[in-house]
Short mmCIF file of C-alpha atoms and ligand atoms in Angstrom, two decimals:
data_model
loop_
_atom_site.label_atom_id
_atom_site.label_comp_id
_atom_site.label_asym_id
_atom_site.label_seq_id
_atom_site.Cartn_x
_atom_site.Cartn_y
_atom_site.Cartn_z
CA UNK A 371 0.00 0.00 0.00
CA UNK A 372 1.73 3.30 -1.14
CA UNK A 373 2.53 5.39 2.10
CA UNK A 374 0.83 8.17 0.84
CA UNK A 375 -2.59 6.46 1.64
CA UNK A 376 -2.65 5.72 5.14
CA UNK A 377 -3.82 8.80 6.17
CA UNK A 378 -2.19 12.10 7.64
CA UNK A 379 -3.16 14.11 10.35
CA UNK A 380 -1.03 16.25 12.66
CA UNK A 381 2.23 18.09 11.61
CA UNK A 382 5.49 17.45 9.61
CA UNK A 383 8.15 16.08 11.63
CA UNK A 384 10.41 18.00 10.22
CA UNK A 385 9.26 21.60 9.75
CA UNK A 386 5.89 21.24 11.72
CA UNK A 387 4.14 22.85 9.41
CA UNK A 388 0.22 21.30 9.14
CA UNK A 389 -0.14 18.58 6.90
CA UNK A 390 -2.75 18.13 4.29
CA UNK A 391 -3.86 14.49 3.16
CA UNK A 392 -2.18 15.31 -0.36
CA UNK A 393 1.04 16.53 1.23
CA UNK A 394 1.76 13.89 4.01
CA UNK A 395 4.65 11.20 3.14
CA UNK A 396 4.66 8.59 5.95
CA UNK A 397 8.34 7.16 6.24
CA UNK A 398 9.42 4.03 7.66
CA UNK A 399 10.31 5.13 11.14
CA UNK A 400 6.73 5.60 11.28
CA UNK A 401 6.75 9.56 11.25
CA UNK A 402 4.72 12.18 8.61
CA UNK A 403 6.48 14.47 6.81
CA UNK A 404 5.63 17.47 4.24
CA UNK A 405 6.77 16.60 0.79
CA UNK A 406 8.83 19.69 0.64
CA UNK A 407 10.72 18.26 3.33
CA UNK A 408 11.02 14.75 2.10
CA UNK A 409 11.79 15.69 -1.11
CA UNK A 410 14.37 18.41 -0.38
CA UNK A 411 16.49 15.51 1.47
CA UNK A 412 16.28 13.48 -1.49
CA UNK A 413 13.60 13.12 -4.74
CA UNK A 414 14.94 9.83 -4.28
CA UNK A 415 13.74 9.48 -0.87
CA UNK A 416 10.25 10.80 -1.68
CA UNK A 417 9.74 8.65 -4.86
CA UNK A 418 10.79 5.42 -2.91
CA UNK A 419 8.80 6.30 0.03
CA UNK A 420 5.27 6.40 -2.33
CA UNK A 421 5.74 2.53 -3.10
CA UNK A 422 7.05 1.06 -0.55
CA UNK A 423 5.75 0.57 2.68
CA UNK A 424 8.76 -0.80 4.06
CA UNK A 425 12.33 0.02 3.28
CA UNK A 426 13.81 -3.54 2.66
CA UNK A 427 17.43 -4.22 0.82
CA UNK A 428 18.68 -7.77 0.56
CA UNK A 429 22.64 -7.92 1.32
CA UNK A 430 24.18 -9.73 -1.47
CA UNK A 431 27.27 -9.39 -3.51
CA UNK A 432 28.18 -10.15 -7.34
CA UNK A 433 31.05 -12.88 -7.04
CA UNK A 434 32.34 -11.04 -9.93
CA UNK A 435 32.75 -7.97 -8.32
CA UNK A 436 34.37 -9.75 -5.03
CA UNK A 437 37.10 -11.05 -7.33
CA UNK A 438 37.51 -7.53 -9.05
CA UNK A 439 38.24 -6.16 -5.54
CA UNK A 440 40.39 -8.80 -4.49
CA UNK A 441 42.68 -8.87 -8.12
CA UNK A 442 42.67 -5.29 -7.45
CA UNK A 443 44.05 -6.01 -4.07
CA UNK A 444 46.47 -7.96 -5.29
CA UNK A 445 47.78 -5.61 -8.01
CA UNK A 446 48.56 -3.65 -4.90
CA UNK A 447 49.98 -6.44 -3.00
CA UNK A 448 52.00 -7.77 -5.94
CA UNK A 449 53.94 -5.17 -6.72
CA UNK A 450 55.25 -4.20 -3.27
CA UNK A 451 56.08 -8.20 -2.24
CA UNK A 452 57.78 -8.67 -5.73
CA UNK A 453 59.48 -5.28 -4.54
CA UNK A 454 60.64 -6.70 -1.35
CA UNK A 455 61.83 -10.24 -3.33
CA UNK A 456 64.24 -8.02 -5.90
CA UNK A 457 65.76 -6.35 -2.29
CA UNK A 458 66.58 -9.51 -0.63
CA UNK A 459 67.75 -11.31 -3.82
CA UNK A 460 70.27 -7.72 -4.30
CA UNK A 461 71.41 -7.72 -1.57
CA UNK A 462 71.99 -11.66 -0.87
CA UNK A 463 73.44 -11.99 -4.30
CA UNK A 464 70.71 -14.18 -5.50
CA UNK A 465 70.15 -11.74 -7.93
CA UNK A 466 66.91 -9.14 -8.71
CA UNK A 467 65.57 -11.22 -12.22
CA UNK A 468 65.12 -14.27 -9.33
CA UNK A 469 63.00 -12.02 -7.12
CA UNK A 470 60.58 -10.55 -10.03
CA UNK A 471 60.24 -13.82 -11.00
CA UNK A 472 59.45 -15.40 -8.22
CA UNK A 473 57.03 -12.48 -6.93
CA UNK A 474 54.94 -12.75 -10.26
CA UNK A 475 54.58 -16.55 -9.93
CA UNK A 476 53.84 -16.10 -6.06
CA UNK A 477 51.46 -13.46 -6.79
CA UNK A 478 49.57 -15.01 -9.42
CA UNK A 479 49.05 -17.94 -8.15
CA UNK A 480 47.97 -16.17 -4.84
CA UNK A 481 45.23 -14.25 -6.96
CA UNK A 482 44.17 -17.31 -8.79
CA UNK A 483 43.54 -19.22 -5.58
CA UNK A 484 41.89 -16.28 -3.44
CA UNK A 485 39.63 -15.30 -6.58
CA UNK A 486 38.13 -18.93 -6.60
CA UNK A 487 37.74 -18.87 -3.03
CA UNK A 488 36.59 -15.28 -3.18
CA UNK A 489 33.69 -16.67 -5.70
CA UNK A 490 32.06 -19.10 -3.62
CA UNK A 491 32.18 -17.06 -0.83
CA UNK A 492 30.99 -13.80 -2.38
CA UNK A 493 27.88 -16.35 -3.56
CA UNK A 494 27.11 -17.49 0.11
CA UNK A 495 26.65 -13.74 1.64
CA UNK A 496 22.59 -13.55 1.88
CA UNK A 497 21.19 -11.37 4.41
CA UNK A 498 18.44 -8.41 4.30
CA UNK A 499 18.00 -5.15 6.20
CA UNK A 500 14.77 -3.54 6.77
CA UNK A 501 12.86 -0.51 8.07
CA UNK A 502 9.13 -0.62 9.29
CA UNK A 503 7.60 2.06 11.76
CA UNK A 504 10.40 2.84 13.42
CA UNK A 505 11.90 -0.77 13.86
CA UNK A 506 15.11 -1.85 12.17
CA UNK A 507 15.26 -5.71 10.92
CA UNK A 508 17.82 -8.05 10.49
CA UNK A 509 18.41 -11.23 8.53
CA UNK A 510 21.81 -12.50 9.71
CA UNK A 511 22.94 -15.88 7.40
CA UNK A 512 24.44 -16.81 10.81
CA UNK A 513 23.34 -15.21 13.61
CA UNK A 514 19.43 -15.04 12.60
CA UNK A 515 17.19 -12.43 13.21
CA UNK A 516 17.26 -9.32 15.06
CA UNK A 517 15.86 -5.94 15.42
CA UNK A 518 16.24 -2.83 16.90
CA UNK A 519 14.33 0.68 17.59
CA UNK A 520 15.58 2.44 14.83
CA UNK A 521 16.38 5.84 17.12
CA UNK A 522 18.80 3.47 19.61
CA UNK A 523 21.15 3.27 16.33
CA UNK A 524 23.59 5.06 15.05
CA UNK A 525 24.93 5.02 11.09
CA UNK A 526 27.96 6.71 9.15
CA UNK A 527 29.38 5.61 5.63
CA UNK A 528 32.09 3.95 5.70
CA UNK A 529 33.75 0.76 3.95
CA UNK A 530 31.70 -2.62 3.42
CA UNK A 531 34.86 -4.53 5.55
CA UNK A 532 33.44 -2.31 8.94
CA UNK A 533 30.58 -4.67 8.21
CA UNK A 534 33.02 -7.93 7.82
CA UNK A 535 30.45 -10.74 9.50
CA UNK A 536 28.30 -10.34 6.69
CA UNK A 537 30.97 -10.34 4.19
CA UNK A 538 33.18 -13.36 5.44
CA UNK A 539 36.26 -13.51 4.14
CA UNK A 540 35.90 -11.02 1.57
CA UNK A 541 37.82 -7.78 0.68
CA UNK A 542 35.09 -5.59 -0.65
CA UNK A 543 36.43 -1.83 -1.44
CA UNK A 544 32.72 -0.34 -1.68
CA UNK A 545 31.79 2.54 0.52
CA UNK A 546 28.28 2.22 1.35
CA UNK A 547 26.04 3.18 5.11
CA UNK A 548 26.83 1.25 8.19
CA UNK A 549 24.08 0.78 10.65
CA UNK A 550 25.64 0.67 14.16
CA UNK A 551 23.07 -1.29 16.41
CA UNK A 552 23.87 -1.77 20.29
CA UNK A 553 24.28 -5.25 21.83
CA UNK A 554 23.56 -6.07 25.31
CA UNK A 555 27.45 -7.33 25.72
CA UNK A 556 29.95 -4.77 26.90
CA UNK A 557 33.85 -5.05 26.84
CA UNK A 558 35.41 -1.96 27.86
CA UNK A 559 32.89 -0.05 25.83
CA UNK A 560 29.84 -0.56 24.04
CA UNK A 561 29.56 -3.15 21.25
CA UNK A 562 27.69 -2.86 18.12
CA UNK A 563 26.89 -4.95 15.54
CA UNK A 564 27.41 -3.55 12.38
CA UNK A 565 24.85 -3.55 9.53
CA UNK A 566 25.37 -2.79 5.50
CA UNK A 567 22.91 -1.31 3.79
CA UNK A 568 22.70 0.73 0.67
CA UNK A 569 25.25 -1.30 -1.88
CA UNK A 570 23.72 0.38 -4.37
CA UNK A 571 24.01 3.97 -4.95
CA UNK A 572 20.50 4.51 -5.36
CA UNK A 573 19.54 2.60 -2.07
CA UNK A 574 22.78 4.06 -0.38
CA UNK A 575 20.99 7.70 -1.37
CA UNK A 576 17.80 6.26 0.17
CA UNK A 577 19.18 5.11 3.61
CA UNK A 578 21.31 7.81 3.81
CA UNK A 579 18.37 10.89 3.05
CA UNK A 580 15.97 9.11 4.58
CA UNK A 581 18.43 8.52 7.79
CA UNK A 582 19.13 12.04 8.26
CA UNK A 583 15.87 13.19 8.04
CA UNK A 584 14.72 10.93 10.57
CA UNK A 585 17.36 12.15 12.51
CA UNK A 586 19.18 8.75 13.15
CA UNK A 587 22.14 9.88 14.89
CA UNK A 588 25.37 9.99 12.66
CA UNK A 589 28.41 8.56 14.94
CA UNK A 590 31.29 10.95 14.55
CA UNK A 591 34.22 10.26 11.98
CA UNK A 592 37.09 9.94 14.88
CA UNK A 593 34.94 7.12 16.82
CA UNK A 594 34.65 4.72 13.82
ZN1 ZN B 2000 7.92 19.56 6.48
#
């Protein structure tokens, strides 16, 4: 049922101004809003929030672009090992043509092996993330189901490896929004678990507009 539908009474969330029946946007943490607010966040926002009723994003990854990331880890890698090889064979004698070659066949048979492994595990990561009045969900693949009010959370964007139990074992370069969500376990300070969401950069514009507008607090850059 498009949000728009549900009914408005009351005032914008945002600007407070009164809200007509035409003009209200419910969002997912369950609040109205004007369009004029909504939409000056993000169009975006405002055309995904009049079809769905719940902000939902499945966390999955193309195997092909885990193995992109990781060859284009290695290309960093390579270089620098094969770098380290020519120094130890100058300056054992055992000459610098013995360390390039030996760094290119170490390093491509390193990226062979870690982009088949990369593959299958890039094909395993399932999850899914979701918004509904106020409430955030999540589908773990191994730690099952939990949820959280959405206003105990905390978010910033940051790199998909912040968010590395749902990417096992992968090195994925993306940048996308991290959902911090509290656990009742506390070592020193408080633990979160960290959610992905937005891997693509028209969801990551959703979360991230409609985030900020619901004024999800945005953790600070130096306590990542
Ligand atoms: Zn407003």
């Amino acid at each position: 049922m498009p949000e728009e539908t549900r009914g408005a009474s009351g005032a914008c969330a945002k600007c407070s101004c009164d809200l007509a029946q035409d003009q209200a946007v419910c969002l997912w943490d369950g609040k109205e809003y004007c369009r004029a607010c909504v939409n000056s966040v993000s169009p975006m926002l405002l055309a995904y929030a009049k079809i769905y009723s719940i902000l939902s994003e499945r966390i999955v990854i193309h195997p092909r672009d885990a193995v992109r990331d990781e060859l284009l880890l290695w290309c960093l890698v390579g270089p620098a090992f094969t770098g380290f090889l020519c120094y130890v064979g100058f300056t054992n004698g055992l000459g610098i043509w013995n360390g390039i070659f030996l760094g290119v066949v170490v390093t491509a048979l390193g990226a062979l092996v870690r982009s088949l492994i990369v593959y299958r595990a890039a094909a395993l990561v399932s999850g899914r993330v979701e918004v509904e009045d106020g409430r955030l969900r999540v589908q773990h693949p191994g730690r099952g189901n939990a949820s959280w009010a959405l206003q105990d959370c905390q978010w910033h964007v940051g790199s998909a490896r912040k968010a590395k139990t749902f990417f096992p074992g992968l090195f994925v370069s993306r940048r996308l929004i991290i959902v911090e969500c509290p656990l009742n376990v506390r070592f020193l300070w408080r633990l979160n678990a960290r959610v992905p969401c937005g891997l693509t950069k028209e969801l990551r514009e959703v979360w991230e507009s409609f985030l900020i507008i619901a004024g999800v607090e945005r953790k600070r850059r130096f306590l990542r």
